Short mmCIF file of C-alpha atoms and ligand atoms in Angstrom, two decimals:
data_model
loop_
_atom_site.label_atom_id
_atom_site.label_comp_id
_atom_site.label_asym_id
_atom_site.label_seq_id
_atom_site.Cartn_x
_atom_site.Cartn_y
_atom_site.Cartn_z
CA MET A 1 74.25 4.25 -35.77
CA SER A 2 76.82 1.77 -34.80
CA GLY A 3 78.43 -0.72 -37.03
CA GLY A 4 81.87 -0.39 -39.02
CA ALA A 5 83.97 2.43 -39.13
CA PRO A 6 81.59 5.45 -40.53
CA LEU A 7 82.76 6.42 -44.32
CA LEU A 8 83.36 9.92 -43.82
CA ARG A 9 81.70 12.42 -46.11
CA PRO A 10 83.84 14.96 -48.16
CA VAL A 11 83.67 18.42 -47.56
CA ILE A 12 82.83 20.91 -50.47
CA ALA A 13 83.24 24.44 -50.02
CA ILE A 14 81.28 26.93 -51.91
CA VAL A 15 83.56 30.55 -52.49
CA GLY A 16 82.89 33.37 -54.63
CA ARG A 17 82.62 37.27 -54.28
CA PRO A 18 79.45 38.84 -52.98
CA ASN A 19 75.86 38.54 -54.93
CA VAL A 20 76.90 35.70 -57.50
CA GLY A 21 74.98 33.34 -55.74
CA LYS A 22 76.59 31.03 -53.41
CA SER A 23 74.11 31.14 -50.84
CA THR A 24 71.17 30.15 -53.42
CA LEU A 25 73.77 27.43 -54.75
CA PHE A 26 74.06 25.90 -51.06
CA ASN A 27 70.36 25.99 -50.92
CA ARG A 28 70.25 24.38 -53.64
CA LEU A 29 72.76 21.73 -52.88
CA VAL A 30 71.65 20.96 -49.62
CA GLY A 31 68.14 20.44 -51.03
CA GLN A 32 65.95 22.69 -48.53
CA ARG A 33 65.05 26.09 -47.81
CA GLN A 34 65.79 27.58 -44.71
CA SER A 35 63.00 29.11 -43.23
CA LEU A 36 64.72 31.36 -41.36
CA VAL A 37 66.73 32.99 -43.65
CA ARG A 38 65.95 36.16 -44.83
CA ASP A 39 67.55 37.38 -47.99
CA VAL A 40 68.47 40.76 -46.91
CA PRO A 41 71.63 42.06 -49.50
CA GLY A 42 74.53 42.92 -47.81
CA VAL A 43 73.77 41.51 -44.48
CA THR A 44 76.96 39.15 -43.40
CA ARG A 45 76.22 35.68 -43.35
CA ASP A 46 77.99 33.12 -41.57
CA ARG A 47 79.43 29.78 -42.63
CA LEU A 48 76.73 27.18 -42.76
CA TYR A 49 77.18 23.39 -42.87
CA GLY A 50 74.60 20.95 -44.66
CA ARG A 51 74.64 17.70 -46.50
CA VAL A 52 74.52 16.73 -49.69
CA THR A 53 72.55 13.83 -51.37
CA PHE A 54 73.15 12.98 -55.07
CA GLU A 55 72.00 8.96 -55.78
CA ARG A 56 74.11 7.29 -53.00
CA TRP A 57 76.43 9.81 -52.78
CA GLN A 58 76.55 12.12 -50.02
CA ALA A 59 79.35 15.42 -48.99
CA THR A 60 78.87 18.27 -46.50
CA ALA A 61 78.75 21.66 -47.98
CA VAL A 62 80.06 24.58 -46.76
CA ASP A 63 78.84 28.03 -47.22
CA THR A 64 81.72 29.80 -46.39
CA GLY A 65 79.54 33.14 -45.82
CA GLY A 66 79.10 36.32 -46.97
CA PHE A 67 80.92 39.54 -46.98
CA ASP A 68 80.08 42.67 -44.65
CA PRO A 69 80.02 45.58 -46.30
CA SER A 70 79.90 47.83 -43.12
CA SER A 71 83.69 46.34 -42.66
CA SER A 72 86.71 48.61 -43.02
CA GLU A 73 88.44 45.88 -44.29
CA PRO A 74 88.95 45.86 -48.26
CA LEU A 75 86.98 43.26 -49.80
CA ILE A 76 89.78 41.48 -51.03
CA GLU A 77 91.39 40.83 -48.21
CA ALA A 78 87.51 39.40 -46.83
CA VAL A 79 87.29 36.99 -50.46
CA ARG A 80 90.72 36.27 -49.61
CA ARG A 81 90.47 34.83 -46.14
CA GLN A 82 87.14 33.23 -47.07
CA VAL A 83 89.10 31.02 -49.94
CA ASP A 84 92.01 30.24 -47.55
CA ALA A 85 89.15 29.02 -45.05
CA ALA A 86 88.25 27.03 -47.59
CA ILE A 87 90.74 25.47 -49.19
CA ALA A 88 91.87 24.55 -45.29
CA GLU A 89 88.92 22.81 -44.68
CA ALA A 90 87.28 21.44 -47.76
CA ASP A 91 88.12 18.36 -50.20
CA LEU A 92 87.11 20.32 -52.89
CA VAL A 93 86.25 24.11 -53.87
CA LEU A 94 83.09 25.44 -55.73
CA PHE A 95 84.11 28.30 -57.67
CA VAL A 96 81.12 30.67 -58.31
CA VAL A 97 80.87 33.18 -60.50
CA ASP A 98 78.41 34.96 -62.46
CA ALA A 99 78.12 33.84 -66.03
CA ARG A 100 76.29 37.15 -66.99
CA ALA A 101 78.29 39.51 -65.59
CA GLY A 102 81.54 37.81 -66.91
CA VAL A 103 84.78 37.33 -65.04
CA THR A 104 85.51 40.43 -62.64
CA ALA A 105 89.04 41.46 -61.39
CA LEU A 106 87.81 39.74 -57.95
CA ASP A 107 87.27 36.71 -59.64
CA ALA A 108 90.48 36.51 -61.29
CA GLU A 109 91.96 37.07 -58.22
CA ILE A 110 90.13 34.57 -56.45
CA ALA A 111 91.17 31.82 -59.27
CA VAL A 112 94.73 32.76 -58.60
CA LEU A 113 94.59 31.49 -55.11
CA LEU A 114 92.28 28.52 -56.25
CA ARG A 115 95.26 27.23 -58.84
CA ARG A 116 97.62 27.64 -55.78
CA ALA A 117 95.86 25.50 -54.00
CA ALA A 118 96.01 21.88 -53.79
CA ARG A 119 92.46 20.82 -54.13
CA PRO A 120 90.09 20.36 -57.01
CA VAL A 121 88.32 23.40 -57.93
CA VAL A 122 84.92 23.17 -59.92
CA VAL A 123 83.84 26.34 -61.34
CA VAL A 124 80.41 26.88 -61.47
CA ALA A 125 78.77 29.21 -64.00
CA ASN A 126 75.41 30.74 -62.25
CA LYS A 127 72.73 32.90 -63.53
CA ILE A 128 72.36 31.05 -66.75
CA GLU A 129 68.65 30.99 -67.18
CA GLY A 130 65.51 31.56 -69.49
CA ASP A 131 66.10 32.09 -72.70
CA GLY A 132 68.65 29.43 -73.93
CA GLN A 133 70.70 31.53 -74.80
CA LEU A 134 74.38 30.95 -73.32
CA PRO A 135 76.48 33.67 -72.14
CA GLU A 136 80.19 33.54 -73.49
CA LEU A 137 81.75 30.90 -71.26
CA GLY A 138 85.08 31.48 -73.29
CA ASP A 139 86.00 33.85 -69.93
CA LEU A 140 85.17 31.57 -67.62
CA PHE A 141 87.65 28.73 -69.44
CA ALA A 142 90.58 30.87 -69.00
CA LEU A 143 90.70 31.07 -64.88
CA GLY A 144 92.78 28.14 -65.86
CA LEU A 145 90.41 26.10 -63.83
CA GLY A 146 88.85 23.29 -65.87
CA ASP A 147 85.34 23.38 -67.75
CA PRO A 148 83.02 25.76 -66.23
CA VAL A 149 79.68 23.97 -65.28
CA PRO A 150 76.50 26.03 -66.26
CA VAL A 151 73.81 26.18 -63.59
CA SER A 152 70.85 28.43 -62.62
CA ALA A 153 70.96 28.06 -59.01
CA GLU A 154 67.84 30.56 -58.81
CA HIS A 155 65.82 27.83 -61.00
CA GLY A 156 67.93 24.72 -60.33
CA ARG A 157 68.71 23.87 -63.52
CA GLY A 158 72.37 22.36 -64.45
CA VAL A 159 72.69 21.11 -60.45
CA ALA A 160 72.01 17.09 -61.31
CA GLU A 161 74.78 17.64 -63.74
CA LEU A 162 77.40 19.70 -61.31
CA LEU A 163 76.44 17.53 -58.60
CA GLU A 164 77.70 14.63 -61.06
CA VAL A 165 81.10 16.33 -61.52
CA VAL A 166 81.61 17.28 -58.23
CA ARG A 167 80.88 13.42 -56.95
CA ASP A 168 83.73 12.51 -59.50
CA ARG A 169 85.94 14.84 -58.75
CA ALA A 170 85.81 14.97 -54.96
CA PRO A 171 87.54 12.56 -52.97
CA ARG A 172 86.45 9.35 -51.37
CA GLY A 173 86.41 10.47 -47.87
CA THR A 174 87.80 12.90 -46.28
CA THR A 175 91.50 13.77 -46.08
CA THR A 176 91.46 15.13 -42.39
CA ALA A 177 88.58 14.07 -40.46
CA VAL A 178 88.63 10.99 -37.71
CA ALA A 179 85.90 8.60 -36.95
CA PRO A 180 84.52 9.34 -33.28
CA ALA A 181 85.07 6.33 -30.81
CA THR A 182 82.46 7.68 -28.27
CA PRO A 183 79.15 9.14 -28.78
CA PRO A 184 78.89 13.13 -29.55
CA VAL A 185 77.74 15.23 -26.76
CA TYR A 186 74.34 16.96 -28.32
CA LEU A 187 74.70 20.64 -27.80
CA ALA A 188 71.67 23.20 -28.11
CA ILE A 189 72.69 26.75 -28.69
CA ILE A 190 70.03 29.03 -27.57
CA GLY A 191 69.18 32.44 -26.46
CA ARG A 192 67.56 35.37 -27.02
CA PRO A 193 68.30 36.98 -31.05
CA ASN A 194 71.51 39.04 -31.23
CA ALA A 195 73.02 37.46 -28.10
CA GLY A 196 75.53 35.85 -30.52
CA LYS A 197 74.45 32.07 -31.03
CA SER A 198 75.28 32.16 -34.68
CA SER A 199 78.44 33.62 -33.99
CA LEU A 200 79.25 31.39 -31.39
CA VAL A 201 78.48 28.71 -33.38
CA ASN A 202 80.76 29.51 -35.93
CA ALA A 203 83.16 30.50 -33.21
CA LEU A 204 83.21 26.66 -31.79
CA VAL A 205 83.35 25.45 -35.24
CA GLY A 206 86.45 27.84 -36.28
CA ALA A 207 88.26 27.36 -33.15
CA GLU A 208 91.61 25.91 -32.83
CA ARG A 209 91.59 22.13 -32.25
CA VAL A 210 88.60 21.71 -33.79
CA LEU A 211 87.52 19.35 -36.45
CA VAL A 212 84.73 19.93 -38.18
CA HIS A 213 83.88 16.02 -38.89
CA ASP A 214 80.70 15.14 -40.33
CA ALA A 215 80.01 11.21 -40.50
CA PRO A 216 76.78 9.21 -41.50
CA GLY A 217 75.27 8.56 -37.88
CA THR A 218 76.73 10.97 -36.24
CA THR A 219 73.82 14.41 -37.41
CA ARG A 220 70.60 13.28 -37.84
CA ASP A 221 69.87 15.81 -39.78
CA ALA A 222 71.05 18.22 -42.41
CA VAL A 223 70.66 21.19 -39.90
CA ASP A 224 73.27 19.92 -37.97
CA THR A 225 76.87 20.94 -37.51
CA ALA A 226 79.28 17.87 -36.20
CA ILE A 227 82.31 18.72 -34.70
CA ASP A 228 85.48 17.43 -32.70
CA PHE A 229 87.30 18.66 -30.04
CA ASP A 230 90.67 17.40 -29.05
CA GLY A 231 89.39 13.85 -30.55
CA ARG A 232 86.37 14.67 -28.67
CA PRO A 233 82.52 14.47 -30.87
CA TYR A 234 79.99 17.03 -30.33
CA VAL A 235 76.54 17.98 -32.55
CA LEU A 236 75.69 21.38 -32.22
CA VAL A 237 71.84 20.50 -33.10
CA ASP A 238 69.95 22.86 -35.34
CA THR A 239 73.04 25.10 -36.69
CA ALA A 240 71.15 25.85 -39.47
CA GLY A 241 67.96 27.26 -37.96
CA ILE A 242 70.29 29.56 -35.17
CA ARG A 243 71.48 31.48 -38.34
CA ARG A 244 68.98 34.04 -39.69
CA LYS A 245 69.83 37.53 -40.84
CA GLY A 246 68.79 40.75 -41.04
CA ARG A 247 66.34 42.63 -38.43
CA VAL A 248 64.85 40.30 -36.17
CA SER A 249 60.54 40.90 -36.82
CA GLU A 250 58.51 39.82 -33.88
CA ALA A 251 57.30 36.42 -36.04
CA LEU A 252 61.11 35.67 -36.07
CA GLU A 253 61.26 36.57 -32.32
CA LYS A 254 58.72 34.01 -31.77
CA LEU A 255 59.95 31.61 -33.95
CA SER A 256 63.47 31.69 -31.91
CA VAL A 257 61.37 30.69 -28.86
CA VAL A 258 59.91 27.71 -31.40
CA MET A 259 63.53 26.81 -32.45
CA ALA A 260 64.99 27.04 -28.89
CA LEU A 261 61.98 24.13 -27.60
CA LYS A 262 62.76 22.22 -30.62
CA SER A 263 66.52 21.92 -30.27
CA LEU A 264 66.65 21.57 -26.17
CA GLU A 265 64.12 17.85 -27.36
CA ARG A 266 67.16 16.61 -29.03
CA CYS A 267 70.05 18.17 -27.08
CA GLN A 268 72.17 16.71 -23.67
CA VAL A 269 73.59 19.82 -23.01
CA ALA A 270 72.00 23.61 -22.98
CA LEU A 271 74.27 26.55 -23.97
CA VAL A 272 72.00 29.26 -22.57
CA VAL A 273 73.68 32.44 -24.59
CA LEU A 274 73.57 35.63 -22.90
CA ASP A 275 75.09 39.27 -24.53
CA ALA A 276 77.65 40.36 -21.73
CA SER A 277 76.96 44.12 -22.88
CA GLU A 278 73.11 44.36 -22.30
CA GLY A 279 72.97 42.32 -19.03
CA LEU A 280 69.98 39.80 -18.68
CA THR A 281 66.78 40.65 -19.77
CA ALA A 282 63.80 39.13 -19.49
CA GLN A 283 64.07 37.20 -22.27
CA ASP A 284 66.80 35.42 -21.17
CA ALA A 285 65.35 34.41 -18.26
CA HIS A 286 62.37 33.02 -20.30
CA VAL A 287 64.84 30.79 -22.42
CA ALA A 288 66.73 29.81 -19.61
CA GLY A 289 63.64 28.72 -18.10
CA TYR A 290 62.76 26.58 -20.72
CA ALA A 291 66.44 24.86 -20.67
CA HIS A 292 65.27 24.33 -16.82
CA GLU A 293 62.06 22.92 -17.56
CA ALA A 294 63.14 20.63 -20.39
CA GLY A 295 65.11 18.84 -17.58
CA ARG A 296 68.67 19.44 -19.77
CA ALA A 297 72.17 20.00 -18.24
CA CYS A 298 72.70 23.61 -18.66
CA ILE A 299 75.76 26.02 -19.10
CA VAL A 300 75.03 30.04 -18.70
CA VAL A 301 77.26 31.16 -21.64
CA VAL A 302 78.18 35.11 -21.44
CA ASN A 303 79.07 36.09 -24.65
CA LYS A 304 80.50 39.24 -26.20
CA TRP A 305 82.81 39.33 -22.93
CA ASP A 306 85.31 41.15 -25.15
CA LEU A 307 82.73 44.43 -24.86
CA VAL A 308 83.41 44.43 -21.40
CA PRO A 309 85.80 46.96 -20.25
CA ALA A 310 88.48 45.30 -18.57
CA GLY A 311 88.31 45.72 -14.84
CA MET A 312 84.97 47.10 -14.73
CA VAL A 313 82.97 44.05 -13.44
CA ARG A 314 84.51 40.65 -11.99
CA LYS A 315 83.26 37.53 -13.60
CA ALA A 316 82.71 36.45 -9.76
CA GLU A 317 80.17 39.70 -9.67
CA VAL A 318 78.48 38.53 -13.01
CA VAL A 319 78.04 35.22 -11.30
CA GLU A 320 76.80 36.53 -8.12
CA GLN A 321 74.07 38.44 -10.31
CA LEU A 322 72.99 35.60 -12.49
CA ARG A 323 72.73 33.54 -9.24
CA GLU A 324 70.29 36.47 -7.89
CA ARG A 325 68.23 36.80 -10.95
CA LEU A 326 68.47 32.96 -12.01
CA PRO A 327 67.49 31.21 -9.11
CA PHE A 328 66.33 28.08 -10.25
CA LEU A 329 69.30 27.86 -12.43
CA ASP A 330 71.98 27.47 -9.18
CA TYR A 331 73.24 24.57 -10.96
CA ALA A 332 74.38 25.97 -14.10
CA PRO A 333 77.89 26.85 -14.70
CA VAL A 334 78.79 30.06 -15.86
CA CYS A 335 81.20 30.72 -18.60
CA PHE A 336 82.64 33.50 -20.20
CA THR A 337 83.47 33.70 -23.91
CA SER A 338 83.99 35.86 -27.04
CA ALA A 339 82.70 34.45 -30.73
CA LEU A 340 84.83 37.54 -31.40
CA THR A 341 88.05 36.82 -30.17
CA GLY A 342 87.61 33.18 -29.44
CA GLU A 343 88.55 33.65 -25.91
CA GLY A 344 87.01 31.41 -23.43
CA LEU A 345 86.03 28.68 -25.79
CA HIS A 346 88.37 25.67 -24.81
CA GLU A 347 86.95 26.30 -21.28
CA LEU A 348 83.57 26.29 -22.43
CA PHE A 349 84.16 22.82 -24.19
CA ARG A 350 85.75 21.78 -21.37
CA THR A 351 82.98 22.71 -18.87
CA VAL A 352 80.68 20.75 -21.44
CA ASP A 353 82.19 17.57 -20.94
CA GLU A 354 82.21 17.71 -17.56
CA VAL A 355 78.13 18.91 -17.32
CA ALA A 356 77.46 16.13 -20.00
CA ARG A 357 79.52 13.21 -17.85
CA GLU A 358 77.78 14.35 -14.87
CA ALA A 359 74.37 14.70 -16.36
CA ARG A 360 74.84 10.64 -17.27
CA ARG A 361 76.46 10.13 -13.68
CA ARG A 362 74.60 7.32 -11.34
CA VAL A 363 75.54 7.37 -7.45
CA PRO A 364 75.11 3.90 -5.36
CA ALA A 365 71.54 3.10 -3.62
CA ALA A 366 73.34 2.93 -0.27
CA GLU A 367 75.02 6.45 -0.70
CA VAL A 368 71.61 8.10 -1.91
CA THR A 369 69.86 6.28 1.23
CA GLU A 370 72.72 7.52 3.61
CA VAL A 371 72.32 11.14 2.11
CA VAL A 372 68.22 11.31 2.76
CA ARG A 373 68.28 9.49 5.59
CA ASP A 374 70.60 12.40 7.39
CA ALA A 375 68.62 15.26 5.59
CA ILE A 376 65.54 14.11 7.11
CA THR A 377 67.31 13.34 10.65
CA ARG A 378 68.47 16.85 10.39
CA ARG A 379 65.10 18.25 9.26
CA PRO A 380 62.42 15.93 10.39
CA ILE A 381 58.99 17.19 9.38
CA SER A 382 55.45 15.63 10.30
CA LEU A 383 52.87 15.41 7.87
CA LYS A 384 49.45 15.43 9.02
CA GLY A 385 50.68 14.47 12.42
CA THR A 386 52.82 11.49 11.39
CA PRO A 387 56.27 12.05 11.08
CA LEU A 388 57.85 11.56 7.51
CA THR A 389 59.55 8.10 7.07
CA LEU A 390 61.72 6.90 4.20
CA HIS A 391 61.01 3.44 3.28
CA SER A 392 63.84 3.19 0.25
CA VAL A 393 65.58 5.98 -2.24
CA SER A 394 67.79 5.16 -4.99
CA GLN A 395 68.64 7.09 -8.23
CA VAL A 396 66.18 5.55 -11.00
CA ALA A 397 67.18 7.80 -13.96
CA VAL A 398 70.29 9.79 -15.69
CA GLU A 399 69.55 13.04 -18.14
CA PRO A 400 68.25 14.51 -15.68
CA PRO A 401 69.92 12.56 -12.77
CA THR A 402 66.29 11.02 -10.80
CA PHE A 403 65.64 9.76 -7.38
CA ALA A 404 62.79 8.09 -6.41
CA LEU A 405 61.64 8.19 -2.63
CA ARG A 406 59.24 5.80 -1.15
CA VAL A 407 57.78 7.39 1.80
CA ASN A 408 54.86 7.55 4.14
CA ARG A 409 52.77 10.32 2.80
CA PRO A 410 54.18 11.63 -0.65
CA GLU A 411 51.21 14.03 -1.29
CA GLU A 412 51.99 15.82 1.78
CA ILE A 413 55.26 16.84 1.41
CA HIS A 414 55.52 20.40 0.97
CA PHE A 415 57.49 21.94 -2.82
CA SER A 416 59.69 23.70 0.14
CA TYR A 417 60.73 20.35 1.23
CA GLU A 418 61.31 18.86 -1.76
CA ARG A 419 63.71 21.49 -2.61
CA TYR A 420 65.40 21.19 0.82
CA LEU A 421 66.17 17.38 -0.10
CA VAL A 422 67.11 18.37 -3.76
CA LYS A 423 69.74 20.90 -2.11
CA SER A 424 71.08 17.93 0.19
CA LEU A 425 71.38 15.46 -2.75
CA ARG A 426 72.93 18.32 -4.69
CA ARG A 427 75.45 19.58 -1.66
CA ALA A 428 76.59 15.31 -1.88
CA PHE A 429 77.04 14.63 -4.90
CA GLY A 430 77.50 17.93 -7.25
CA PHE A 431 75.87 16.88 -10.52
CA VAL A 432 77.13 20.10 -11.93
CA GLY A 433 74.97 21.30 -14.66
CA SER A 434 71.91 19.13 -14.01
CA PRO A 435 68.96 19.73 -12.55
CA LEU A 436 67.75 17.17 -10.41
CA ARG A 437 64.49 15.49 -10.12
CA LEU A 438 62.60 13.93 -7.57
CA SER A 439 60.00 11.34 -7.92
CA LEU A 440 58.00 11.07 -4.58
CA ARG A 441 56.22 7.39 -4.21
CA LYS A 442 54.30 6.03 -1.59
CA ALA A 443 56.11 3.09 0.43
CA PRO A 444 54.13 -0.32 0.22
CA GLY A 445 51.97 -0.97 3.00
CA ALA A 446 52.82 2.26 4.55
CA ARG A 447 50.06 2.96 7.99
CA GLY A 448 48.08 5.65 8.16
CA ALA A 449 48.38 6.52 4.24
CA ARG A 450 45.34 6.73 1.88
CA GLY A 451 45.77 6.82 -2.03
CA THR A 452 46.83 3.90 -4.58
CA ARG A 453 50.29 2.27 -4.37
CA ARG A 454 52.41 2.46 -7.30
P1 GDP B 1 72.10 35.56 -32.65
O1 GDP B 1 70.71 36.05 -33.14
O2 GDP B 1 72.04 34.93 -31.24
O3 GDP B 1 72.33 34.30 -33.66
O4 GDP B 1 72.93 36.37 -32.71
P2 GDP B 1 74.61 36.76 -33.73
O5 GDP B 1 75.73 35.93 -33.44
O6 GDP B 1 73.74 37.17 -35.05
O7 GDP B 1 74.99 37.80 -33.11
C1 GDP B 1 74.52 39.42 -33.46
C2 GDP B 1 75.63 40.49 -33.43
O8 GDP B 1 76.50 40.28 -31.93
C3 GDP B 1 76.01 40.32 -34.75
O9 GDP B 1 76.16 41.49 -34.81
C4 GDP B 1 77.75 39.86 -33.92
O10 GDP B 1 78.81 40.13 -34.82
C5 GDP B 1 78.03 40.53 -32.15
N1 GDP B 1 78.42 39.21 -31.60
C6 GDP B 1 78.51 38.09 -31.72
N2 GDP B 1 78.93 37.68 -30.34
C7 GDP B 1 79.62 38.61 -30.07
C8 GDP B 1 81.04 38.69 -29.54
O11 GDP B 1 81.56 37.62 -28.74
N3 GDP B 1 81.61 39.88 -29.42
C9 GDP B 1 81.69 41.32 -29.92
N4 GDP B 1 81.91 42.16 -29.84
N5 GDP B 1 80.13 41.19 -30.71
C10 GDP B 1 79.59 39.56 -30.99
#
């Protein structure tokens, strides 16, 4: 979509102590069940973004995530971080409390933080359901954050009323984001379960100099996340699908492949995420193969690099091993990241920019012709007794760069010779990150050739 400057949607963050129903409320607001989300109590959840639509009004909801019970960090610290992040990033904060449980000490702490923040806050009294008996809401008034709005996120009760309040109180347009001037680069983050995809998504979203920015027309779906890095727009596709919890069952493993294929369809650049602490597995190679076959530009991301003791292996050695084990992906640059520490993320963005640019590059026909002629001259072949002759060649497509060659006997050219031609083109033009495609066609009027002209 283009046209006038897009109106930016306000960002609404959901905060609250564990088990008050934040995630259920998020799903209600975003209006879709995330099929891959399994509700395993006590499992860390990451931040998730989704689009909220109410009548003609739209907003972006941020689920700030759960708390890791295995963490040694005191819960109050984790909650504080969650609230700080929400305040920093949101235009309005939804503070969810469990109305049946009343106000706990932790709720009171959160209220203190929120009262200090210069953001509108709406208190959501959740878990009000069934028998028509309203629990005592007096406590909630005492939080000093205005009238609580009663809902049952589980049953969807009161959600429309809540949205009405939110719409009225949210600022028009966001306070921070800027509209994109250039079209975004669509990125898919794929890899086997536990490679660190969802952590990486969160790290990219939370990285320095990154702005979460959700303008109409930049995201095609509520499942995507639109961000800016240094003012350049990117869309992380299917981020809702990447996120899932708990142990990965076989069904989920299969689904993760389906997800990968689906997001590959929609992306320009695929980030194939590997776990540095585990090395390359057969499943990694499969996923990488899908990216290659889909014709997408591709970057291999060696994540969890923080787990590799300094000095144990050099990056160059890892790259060498990857080249050996993923020979078909020899064009993909390798980036080293830690979703945990944020290491390597800026470098990753720079690589994405380069790879996206290269995937769209066109080279003039004269240059392509020279390179292919030269390659054929250096390694002449004979096709059923006739030397291979080139009639013409030009680049006919981008993403991936595709070259059409008109030759005398296209059907006789061996695959290994095609590979040689691709290598020659690669050496001459680079196209880092992109697979290169050849389309061999019969030269018009080629002598001694049978078959149809195309
Ligand atoms: P996904 O299944 O690919 O989405 O993987 P997750 O993002 O859920 O990560 C799997 C596990 O690896 C989680 O326990 C993460 O905390 C952990 N993890 C992810 N990235 C990193 C990283 O860069 N460093 C370390 N040390 N752990 C990570």
